[in-house]
CSV table of C-alpha atoms in Angstrom, one decimal:
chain,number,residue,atom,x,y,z
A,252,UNK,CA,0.0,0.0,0.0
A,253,UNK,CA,0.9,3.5,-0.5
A,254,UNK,CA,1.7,5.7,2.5
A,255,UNK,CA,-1.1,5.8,4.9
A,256,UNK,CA,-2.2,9.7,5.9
A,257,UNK,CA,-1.5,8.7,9.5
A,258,UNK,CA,2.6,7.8,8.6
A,259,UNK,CA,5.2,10.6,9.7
A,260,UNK,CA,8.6,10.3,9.3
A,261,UNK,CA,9.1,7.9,11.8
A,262,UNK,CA,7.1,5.2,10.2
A,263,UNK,CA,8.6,5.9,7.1
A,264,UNK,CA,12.2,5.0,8.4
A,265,UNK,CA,10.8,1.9,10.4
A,266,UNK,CA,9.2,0.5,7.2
A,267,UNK,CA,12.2,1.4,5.4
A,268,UNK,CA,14.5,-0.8,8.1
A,269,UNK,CA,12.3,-3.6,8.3
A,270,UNK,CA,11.4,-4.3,4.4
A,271,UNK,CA,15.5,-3.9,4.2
A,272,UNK,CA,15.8,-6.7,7.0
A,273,UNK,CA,13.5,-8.9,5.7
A,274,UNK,CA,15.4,-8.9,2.3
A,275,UNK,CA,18.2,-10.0,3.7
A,276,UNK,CA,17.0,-12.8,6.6
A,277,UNK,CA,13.7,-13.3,4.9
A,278,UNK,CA,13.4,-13.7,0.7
A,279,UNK,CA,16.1,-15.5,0.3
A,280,UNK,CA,15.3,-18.1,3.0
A,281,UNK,CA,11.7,-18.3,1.9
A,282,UNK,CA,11.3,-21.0,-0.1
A,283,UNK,CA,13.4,-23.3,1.4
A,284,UNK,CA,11.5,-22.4,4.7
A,285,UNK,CA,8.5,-24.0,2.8
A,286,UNK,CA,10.4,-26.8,2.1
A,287,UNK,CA,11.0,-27.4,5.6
A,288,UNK,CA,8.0,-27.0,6.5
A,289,UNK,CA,9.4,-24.5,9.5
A,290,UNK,CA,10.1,-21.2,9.8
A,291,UNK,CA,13.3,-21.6,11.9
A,292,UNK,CA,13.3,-19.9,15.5
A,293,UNK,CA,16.8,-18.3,14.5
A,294,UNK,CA,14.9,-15.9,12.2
A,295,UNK,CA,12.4,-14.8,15.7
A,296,UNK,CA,15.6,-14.4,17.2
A,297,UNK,CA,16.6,-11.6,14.9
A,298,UNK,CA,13.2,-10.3,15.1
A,299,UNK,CA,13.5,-9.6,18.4
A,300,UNK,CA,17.0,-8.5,17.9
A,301,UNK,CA,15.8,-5.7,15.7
A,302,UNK,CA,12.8,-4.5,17.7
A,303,UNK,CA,10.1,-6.1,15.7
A,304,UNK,CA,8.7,-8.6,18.2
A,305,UNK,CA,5.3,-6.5,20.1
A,306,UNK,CA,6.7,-3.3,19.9
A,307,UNK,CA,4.1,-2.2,21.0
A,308,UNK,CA,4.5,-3.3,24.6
A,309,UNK,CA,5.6,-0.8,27.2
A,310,UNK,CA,8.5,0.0,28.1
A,311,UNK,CA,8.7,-1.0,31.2
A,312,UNK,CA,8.7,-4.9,30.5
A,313,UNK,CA,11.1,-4.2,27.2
A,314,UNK,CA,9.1,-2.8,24.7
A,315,UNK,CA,9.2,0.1,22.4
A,316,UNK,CA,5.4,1.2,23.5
A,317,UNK,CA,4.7,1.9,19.9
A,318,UNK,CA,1.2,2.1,18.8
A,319,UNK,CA,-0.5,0.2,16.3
A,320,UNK,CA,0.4,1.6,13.3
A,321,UNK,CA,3.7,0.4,13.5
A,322,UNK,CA,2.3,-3.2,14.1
A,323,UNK,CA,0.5,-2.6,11.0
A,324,UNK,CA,3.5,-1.6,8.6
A,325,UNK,CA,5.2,-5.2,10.3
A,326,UNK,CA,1.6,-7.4,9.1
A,327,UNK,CA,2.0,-5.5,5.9
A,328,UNK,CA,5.9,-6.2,4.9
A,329,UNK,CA,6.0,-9.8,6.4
A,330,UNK,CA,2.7,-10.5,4.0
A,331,UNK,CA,5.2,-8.8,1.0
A,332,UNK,CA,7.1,-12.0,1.2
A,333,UNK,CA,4.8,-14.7,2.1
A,334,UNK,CA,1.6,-15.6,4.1
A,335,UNK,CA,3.6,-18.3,6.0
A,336,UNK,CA,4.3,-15.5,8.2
A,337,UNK,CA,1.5,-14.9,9.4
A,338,UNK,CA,2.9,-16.2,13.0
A,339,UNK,CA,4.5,-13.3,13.7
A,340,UNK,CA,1.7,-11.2,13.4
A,341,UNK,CA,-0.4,-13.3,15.6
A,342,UNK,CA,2.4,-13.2,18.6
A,343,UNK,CA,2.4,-9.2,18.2
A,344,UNK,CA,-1.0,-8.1,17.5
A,345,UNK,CA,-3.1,-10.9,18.6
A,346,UNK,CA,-2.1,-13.5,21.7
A,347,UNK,CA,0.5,-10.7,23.2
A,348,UNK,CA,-2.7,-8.0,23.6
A,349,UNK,CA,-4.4,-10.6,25.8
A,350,UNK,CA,-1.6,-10.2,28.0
A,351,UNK,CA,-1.2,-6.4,28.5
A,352,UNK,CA,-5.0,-6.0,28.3
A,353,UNK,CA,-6.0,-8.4,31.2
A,354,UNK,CA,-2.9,-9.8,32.8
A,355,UNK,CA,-1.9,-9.1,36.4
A,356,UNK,CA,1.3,-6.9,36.7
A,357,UNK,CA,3.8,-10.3,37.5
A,358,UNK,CA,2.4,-11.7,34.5
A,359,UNK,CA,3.9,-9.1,32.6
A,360,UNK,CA,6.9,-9.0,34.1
A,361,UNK,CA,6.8,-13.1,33.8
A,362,UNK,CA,5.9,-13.4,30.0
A,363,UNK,CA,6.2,-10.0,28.3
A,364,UNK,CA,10.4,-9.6,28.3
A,365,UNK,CA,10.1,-13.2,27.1
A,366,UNK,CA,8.0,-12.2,24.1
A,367,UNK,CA,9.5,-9.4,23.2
A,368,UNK,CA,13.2,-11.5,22.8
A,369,UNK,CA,11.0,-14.6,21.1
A,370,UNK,CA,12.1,-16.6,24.3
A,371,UNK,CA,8.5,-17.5,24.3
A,372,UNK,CA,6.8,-17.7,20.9
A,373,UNK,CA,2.9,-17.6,21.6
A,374,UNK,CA,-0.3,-19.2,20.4
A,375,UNK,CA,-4.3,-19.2,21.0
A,376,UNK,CA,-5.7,-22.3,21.8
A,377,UNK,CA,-9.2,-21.9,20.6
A,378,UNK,CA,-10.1,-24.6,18.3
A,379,UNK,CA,-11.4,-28.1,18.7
A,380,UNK,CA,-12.0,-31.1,16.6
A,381,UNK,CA,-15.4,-30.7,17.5
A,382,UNK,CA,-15.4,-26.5,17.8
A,383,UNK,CA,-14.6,-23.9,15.9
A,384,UNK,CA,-16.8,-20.5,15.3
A,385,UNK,CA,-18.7,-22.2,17.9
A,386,UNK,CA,-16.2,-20.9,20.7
A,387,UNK,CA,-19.4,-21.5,23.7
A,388,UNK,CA,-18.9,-25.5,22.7
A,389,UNK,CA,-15.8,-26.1,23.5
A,390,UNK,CA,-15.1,-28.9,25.9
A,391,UNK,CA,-11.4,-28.4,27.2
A,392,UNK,CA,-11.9,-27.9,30.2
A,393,UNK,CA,-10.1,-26.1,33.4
A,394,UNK,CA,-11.4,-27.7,36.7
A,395,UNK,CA,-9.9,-25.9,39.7
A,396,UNK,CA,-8.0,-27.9,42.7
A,397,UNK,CA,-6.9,-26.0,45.5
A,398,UNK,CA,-4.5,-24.0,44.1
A,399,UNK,CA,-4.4,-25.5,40.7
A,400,UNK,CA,-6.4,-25.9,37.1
A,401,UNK,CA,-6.3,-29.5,36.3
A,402,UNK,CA,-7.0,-29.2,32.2
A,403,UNK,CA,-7.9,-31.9,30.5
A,404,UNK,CA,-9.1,-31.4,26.5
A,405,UNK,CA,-7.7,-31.2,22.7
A,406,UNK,CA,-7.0,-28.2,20.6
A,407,UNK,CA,-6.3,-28.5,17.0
A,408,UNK,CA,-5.2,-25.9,14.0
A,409,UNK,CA,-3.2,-24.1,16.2
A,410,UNK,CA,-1.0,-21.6,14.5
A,411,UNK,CA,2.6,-21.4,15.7
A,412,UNK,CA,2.0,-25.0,17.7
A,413,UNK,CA,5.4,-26.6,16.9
A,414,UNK,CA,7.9,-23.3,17.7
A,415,UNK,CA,5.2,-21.8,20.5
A,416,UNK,CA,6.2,-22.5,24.1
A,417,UNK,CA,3.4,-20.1,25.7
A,418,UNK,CA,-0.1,-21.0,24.6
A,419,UNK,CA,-3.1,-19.0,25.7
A,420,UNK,CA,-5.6,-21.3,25.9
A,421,UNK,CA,-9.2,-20.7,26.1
A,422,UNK,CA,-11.3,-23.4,28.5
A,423,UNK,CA,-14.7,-24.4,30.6
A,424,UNK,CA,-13.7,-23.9,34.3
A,425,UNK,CA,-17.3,-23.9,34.8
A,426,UNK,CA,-19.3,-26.6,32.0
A,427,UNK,CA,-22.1,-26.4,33.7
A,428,UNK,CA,-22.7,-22.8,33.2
A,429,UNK,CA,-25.5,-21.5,31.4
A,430,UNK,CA,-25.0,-19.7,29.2
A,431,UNK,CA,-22.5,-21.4,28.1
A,432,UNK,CA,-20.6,-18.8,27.3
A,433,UNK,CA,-20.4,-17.5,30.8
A,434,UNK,CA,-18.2,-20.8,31.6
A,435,UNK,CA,-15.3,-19.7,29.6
A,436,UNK,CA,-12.1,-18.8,30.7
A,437,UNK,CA,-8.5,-17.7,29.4
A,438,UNK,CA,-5.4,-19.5,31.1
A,439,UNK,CA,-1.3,-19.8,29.9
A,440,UNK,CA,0.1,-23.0,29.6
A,441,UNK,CA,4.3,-23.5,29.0
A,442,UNK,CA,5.7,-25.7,26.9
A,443,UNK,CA,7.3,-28.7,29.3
A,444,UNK,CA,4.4,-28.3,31.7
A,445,UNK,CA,3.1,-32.0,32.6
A,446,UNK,CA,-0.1,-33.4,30.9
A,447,UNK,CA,0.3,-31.2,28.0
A,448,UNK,CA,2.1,-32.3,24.5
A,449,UNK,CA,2.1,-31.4,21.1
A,450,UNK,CA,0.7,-34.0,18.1
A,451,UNK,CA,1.7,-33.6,14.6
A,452,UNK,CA,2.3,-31.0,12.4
A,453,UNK,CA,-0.8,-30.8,10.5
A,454,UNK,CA,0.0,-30.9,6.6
A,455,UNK,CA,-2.0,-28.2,4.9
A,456,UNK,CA,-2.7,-26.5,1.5
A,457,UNK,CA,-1.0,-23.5,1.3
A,458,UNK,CA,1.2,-22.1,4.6
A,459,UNK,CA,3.6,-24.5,4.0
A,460,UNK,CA,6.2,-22.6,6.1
A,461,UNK,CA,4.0,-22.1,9.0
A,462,UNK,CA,3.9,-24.1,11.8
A,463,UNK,CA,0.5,-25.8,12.8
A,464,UNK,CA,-0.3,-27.9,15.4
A,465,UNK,CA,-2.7,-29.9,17.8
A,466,UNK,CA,-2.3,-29.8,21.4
A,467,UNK,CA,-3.1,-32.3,24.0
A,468,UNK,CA,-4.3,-32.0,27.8
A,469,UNK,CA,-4.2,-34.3,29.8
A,470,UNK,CA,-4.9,-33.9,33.6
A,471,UNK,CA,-2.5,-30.9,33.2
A,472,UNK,CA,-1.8,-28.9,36.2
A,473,UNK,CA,-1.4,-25.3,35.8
A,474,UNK,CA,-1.3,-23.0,38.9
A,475,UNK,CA,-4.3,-20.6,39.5
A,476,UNK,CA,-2.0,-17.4,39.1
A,477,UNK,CA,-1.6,-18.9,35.0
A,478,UNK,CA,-5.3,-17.3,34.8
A,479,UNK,CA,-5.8,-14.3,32.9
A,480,UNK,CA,-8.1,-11.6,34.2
A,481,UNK,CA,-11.2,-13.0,36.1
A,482,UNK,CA,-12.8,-16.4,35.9
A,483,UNK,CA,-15.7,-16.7,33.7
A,484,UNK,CA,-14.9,-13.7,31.7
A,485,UNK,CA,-12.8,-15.0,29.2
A,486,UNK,CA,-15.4,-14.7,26.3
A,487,UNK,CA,-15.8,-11.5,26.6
A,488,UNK,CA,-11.9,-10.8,26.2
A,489,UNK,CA,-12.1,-12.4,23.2
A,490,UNK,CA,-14.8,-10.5,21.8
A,491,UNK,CA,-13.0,-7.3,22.5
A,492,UNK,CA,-9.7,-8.7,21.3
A,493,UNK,CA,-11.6,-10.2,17.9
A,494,UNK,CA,-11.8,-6.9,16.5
A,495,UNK,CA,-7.4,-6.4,16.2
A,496,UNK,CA,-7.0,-10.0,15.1
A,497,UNK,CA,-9.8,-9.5,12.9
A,498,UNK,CA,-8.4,-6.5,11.0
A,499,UNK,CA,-4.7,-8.1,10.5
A,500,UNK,CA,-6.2,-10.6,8.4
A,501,UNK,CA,-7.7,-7.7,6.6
A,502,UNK,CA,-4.5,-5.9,6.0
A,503,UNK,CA,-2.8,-8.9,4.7
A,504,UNK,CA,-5.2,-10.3,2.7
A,505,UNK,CA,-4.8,-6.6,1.1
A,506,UNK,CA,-1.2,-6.6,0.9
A,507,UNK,CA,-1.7,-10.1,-0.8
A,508,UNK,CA,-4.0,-8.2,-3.4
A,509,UNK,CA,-1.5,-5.9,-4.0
A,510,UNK,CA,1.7,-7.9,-4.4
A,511,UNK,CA,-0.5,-10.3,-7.0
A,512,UNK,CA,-1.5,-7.5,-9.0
A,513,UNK,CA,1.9,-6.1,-9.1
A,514,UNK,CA,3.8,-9.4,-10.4
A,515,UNK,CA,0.8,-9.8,-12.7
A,516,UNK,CA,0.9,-6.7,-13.9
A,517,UNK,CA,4.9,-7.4,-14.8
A,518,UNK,CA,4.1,-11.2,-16.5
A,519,UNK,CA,1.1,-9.8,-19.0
A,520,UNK,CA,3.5,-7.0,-20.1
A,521,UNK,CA,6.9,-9.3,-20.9
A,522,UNK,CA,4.8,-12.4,-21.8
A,523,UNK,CA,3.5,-12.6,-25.8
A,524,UNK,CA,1.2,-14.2,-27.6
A,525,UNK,CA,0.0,-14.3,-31.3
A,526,UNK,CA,2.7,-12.2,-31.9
A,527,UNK,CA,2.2,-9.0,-29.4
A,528,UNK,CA,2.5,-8.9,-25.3
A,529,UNK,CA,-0.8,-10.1,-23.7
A,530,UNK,CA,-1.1,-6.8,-22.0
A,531,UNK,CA,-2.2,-5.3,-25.3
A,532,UNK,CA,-5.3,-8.0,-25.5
A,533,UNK,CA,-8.4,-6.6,-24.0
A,534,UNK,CA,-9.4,-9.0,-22.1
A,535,UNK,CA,-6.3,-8.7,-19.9
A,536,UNK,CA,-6.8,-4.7,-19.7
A,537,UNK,CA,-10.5,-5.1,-18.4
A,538,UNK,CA,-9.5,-8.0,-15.8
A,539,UNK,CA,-6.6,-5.9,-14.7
A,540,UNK,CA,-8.7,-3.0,-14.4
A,541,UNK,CA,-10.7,-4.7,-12.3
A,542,UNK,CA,-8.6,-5.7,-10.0
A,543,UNK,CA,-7.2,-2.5,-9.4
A,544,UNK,CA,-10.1,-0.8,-9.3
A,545,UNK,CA,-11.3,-3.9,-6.0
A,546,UNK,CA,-7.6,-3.3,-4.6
A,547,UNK,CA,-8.0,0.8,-4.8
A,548,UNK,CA,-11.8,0.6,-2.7
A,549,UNK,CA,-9.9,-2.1,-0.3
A,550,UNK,CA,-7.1,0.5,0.5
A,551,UNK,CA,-9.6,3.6,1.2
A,552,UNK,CA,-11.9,1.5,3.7
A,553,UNK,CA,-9.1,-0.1,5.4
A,554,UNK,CA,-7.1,2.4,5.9
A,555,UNK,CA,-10.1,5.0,7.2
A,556,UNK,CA,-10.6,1.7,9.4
A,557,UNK,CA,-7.2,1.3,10.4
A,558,UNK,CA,-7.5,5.0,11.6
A,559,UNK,CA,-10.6,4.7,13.5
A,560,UNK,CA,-9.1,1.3,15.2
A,561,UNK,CA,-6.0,3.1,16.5
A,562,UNK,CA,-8.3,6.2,18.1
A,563,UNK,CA,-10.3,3.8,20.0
A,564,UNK,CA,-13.4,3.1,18.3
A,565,UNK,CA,-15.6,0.5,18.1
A,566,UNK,CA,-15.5,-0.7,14.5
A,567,UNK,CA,-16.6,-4.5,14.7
A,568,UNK,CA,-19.1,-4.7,11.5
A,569,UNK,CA,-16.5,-2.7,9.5
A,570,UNK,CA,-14.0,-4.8,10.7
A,571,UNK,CA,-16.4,-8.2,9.5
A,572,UNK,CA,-17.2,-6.3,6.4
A,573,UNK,CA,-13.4,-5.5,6.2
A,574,UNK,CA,-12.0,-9.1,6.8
A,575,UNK,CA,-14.6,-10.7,4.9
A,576,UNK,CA,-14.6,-8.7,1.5
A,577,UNK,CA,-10.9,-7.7,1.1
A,578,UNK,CA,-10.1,-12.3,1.6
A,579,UNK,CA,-12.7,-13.1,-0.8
A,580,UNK,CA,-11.6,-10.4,-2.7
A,581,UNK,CA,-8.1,-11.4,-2.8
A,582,UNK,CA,-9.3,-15.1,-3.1
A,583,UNK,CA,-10.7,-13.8,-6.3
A,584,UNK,CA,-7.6,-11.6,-7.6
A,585,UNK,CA,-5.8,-14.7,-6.9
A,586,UNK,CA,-7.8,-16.8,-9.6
A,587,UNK,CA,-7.6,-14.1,-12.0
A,588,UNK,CA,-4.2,-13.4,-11.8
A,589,UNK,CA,-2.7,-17.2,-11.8
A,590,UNK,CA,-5.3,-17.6,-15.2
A,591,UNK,CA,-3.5,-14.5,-17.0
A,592,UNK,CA,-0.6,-16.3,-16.2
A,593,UNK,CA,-1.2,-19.3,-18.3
A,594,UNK,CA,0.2,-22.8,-17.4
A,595,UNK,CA,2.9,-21.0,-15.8
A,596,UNK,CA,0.7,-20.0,-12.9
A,597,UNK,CA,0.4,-23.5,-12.4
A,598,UNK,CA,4.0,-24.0,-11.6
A,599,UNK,CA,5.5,-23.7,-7.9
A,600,UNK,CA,8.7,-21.6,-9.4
A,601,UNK,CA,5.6,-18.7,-9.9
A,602,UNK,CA,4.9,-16.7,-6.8
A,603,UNK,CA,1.5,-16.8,-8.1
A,604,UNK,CA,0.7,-20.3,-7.4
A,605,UNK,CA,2.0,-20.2,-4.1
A,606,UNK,CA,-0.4,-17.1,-3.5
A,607,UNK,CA,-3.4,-19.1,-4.6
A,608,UNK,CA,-3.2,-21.8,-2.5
A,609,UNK,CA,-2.1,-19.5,0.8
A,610,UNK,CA,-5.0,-17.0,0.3
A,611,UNK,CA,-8.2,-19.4,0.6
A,612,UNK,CA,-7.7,-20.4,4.5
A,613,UNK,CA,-8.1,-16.2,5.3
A,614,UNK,CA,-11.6,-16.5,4.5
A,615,UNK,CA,-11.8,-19.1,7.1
A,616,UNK,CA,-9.7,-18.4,10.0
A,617,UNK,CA,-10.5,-15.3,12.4
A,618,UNK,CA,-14.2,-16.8,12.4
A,619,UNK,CA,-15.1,-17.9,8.5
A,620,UNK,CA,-16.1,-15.1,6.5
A,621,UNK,CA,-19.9,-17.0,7.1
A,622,UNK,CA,-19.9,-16.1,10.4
A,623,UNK,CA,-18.8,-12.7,9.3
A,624,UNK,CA,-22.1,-12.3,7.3
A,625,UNK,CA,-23.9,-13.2,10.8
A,626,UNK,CA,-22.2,-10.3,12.8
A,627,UNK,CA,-23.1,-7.8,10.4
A,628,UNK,CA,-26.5,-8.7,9.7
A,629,UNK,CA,-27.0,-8.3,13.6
A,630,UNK,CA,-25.3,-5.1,13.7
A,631,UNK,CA,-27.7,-4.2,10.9
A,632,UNK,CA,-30.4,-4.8,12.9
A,633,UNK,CA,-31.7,-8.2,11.8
């Protein structure tokens, strides 16, 4: 994206430093990351060498106490060289705010320092084999002894689950509860604690570099102080915290947009056919005016968005209309743009094909763009 009206000089230089570091420890390392299967925990090393691990945590516990503007020029230049990223942006902007927002001040000084050096690499443990956007039917559960939460439960799809060493994990400390909602809570759990373990790493689509994961509890004892904010409360912390993980898939699924227009913009015009480039054919001027005519309405409502986000405000059906339209959007651009690319869209050495198989899963995760639909219907009054 161009430069947002909110970016001073400051932001300038720190998107300048950053898209210069990832060149160097990032691109070239890509695709054999894929391979792998891993993004190595060297390269979160050097993130948090360079400042670009949470900066937007205070001070006081190591941070730079940036705002969020800065977190989104990081969502946007890690999405600039692949979605298999997208780990990094959900240990800054999304796991990390659950933290500073509701954790107790030794918490903080516990986890946050830890976070900020990628000592601990965090997850969210929401997702069940049997529960996804239903979060109210989960069944791990958290049942308190003395001075203990004895878990016991599965988690599956969990982003960052093979590197991560500090999952939040949401749970039932009270099943019973009705409604159901009003049982869930939010508690850490550390890598090496007993009764928890890791399964497989799940083999997906697209992603490849990304780590994901399911997690296993069994009769795992975490102490009560491992609770964040009150019992009972924890659905409401995540409805609050929603809206920021929410509008990062937004952004990236925009920077996606952008990036597949631009290297399909290059292809048409170098590529010919029947004698002349396949730029000149119209058919490939309308679809590529099309696409930059979707990518230019994205950029105005998400960046008025990202504006009213970082002021404060309560944006949640723009942020559903936001994350829903700019992935299926992109999921579009991304058919478009691997079909003006002939059969050699088809062909893994294209940064194309790996863009269409790592864009559908956004329209999933975050709550499916279905659910999406249901949030802004009842916003609308429905």
């Amino acid at each position: 994206m161009g430069k947002y009206r909110f970016e001073t000089e400051e932001h300038v230089i720190f998107r300048k430093s950053l898209r210069n570091f990832l060149q160097k420890e990032a691109a070239p390392n890509y695709d054999s990351w894929e391979q792998d299967r891993l993004i190595p925990k060297d390269f979160w090393r050097k993130l948090g060498e360079m400042g670009y691990l949470c900066p937007q945590v205070e001070e006081d516990y190591g941070g730079l106490g940036l705002d969020f503007s800065f977190g989104v020029i990081i969502s946007e230049e890690l999405e600039r060289i692949g979605s298999s990223l997208v780990g990094v942006g959900l240990h800054n902007d999304i796991v990390v705010p659950y933290i500073e927002a509701f954790g107790s001040q030794e918490q903080k000084k516990r986890w946050l320092p830890g976070c900020i050096t990628s000592d601990f690499i965090t997850g969210i443990a929401m997702t069940e084999p049997g529960a996804g956007s239903d979060l109210a039917n989960i069944q791990t559960t958290a049942i308190r002894d003395d001075d203990h939460y004895v878990l016991n439960g599965q988690k599956t799809f969990i982003t960052n689950g093979i590197n991560g060493n500090l999952f939040l994990v949401v749970v039932k400390t009270n099943p019973k509860a009705e409604p159901r909602h009003q049982g869930i809570s939010l508690v850490m759990v550390e890598e090496g604690t007993p009764g928890f373990s890791k399964g497989r790493k799940l083999d997906k689509v697209g992603l490849h570099a990304q780590d994901t994961a399911e997690l296993y509890f069994e009769d795992c004892r975490i102490p009560i102080s491992n609770l964040i904010g009150e019992e009972g409360k924890g659905f409401g912390y995540l409805m609050e915290k929603l809206q920021q993980e929410r509008l990062v898939v937004a952004i990236s699924a925009q920077i996606a947009s952008e990036d597949m227009l631009e290297m399909t913009m290059e292809y048409v015009k170098s590529r010919k056919a029947f004698g002349k480039s396949i730029s000149s054919f119209q058919n490939t001027q309308f679809k590529i005016a099309e696409i930059a005519t979707k990518i230019e309405l994205g950029k105005s409502f998400l960046e008025s968005l990202i504006e009213d986000h970082i002021a404060g405000k309560e944006v949640v059906t723009k942020v559903s209309m936001a994350k829903y339209w700019l992935t299926e959007t992109a999921r579009e651009i991304s058919i478009d743009c691997m079909q003006l690319h002939g059969g050699y869209g088809y062909m893994e050495e294209y940064k194309i094909a790996r863009r269409y198989r790592d864009i559908p899963v956004a329209s999933i995760y975050a709550g499916t763009n279905e659910i999406m639909k249901v949030i802004i219907s009842k916003n609308l009054g429905l």
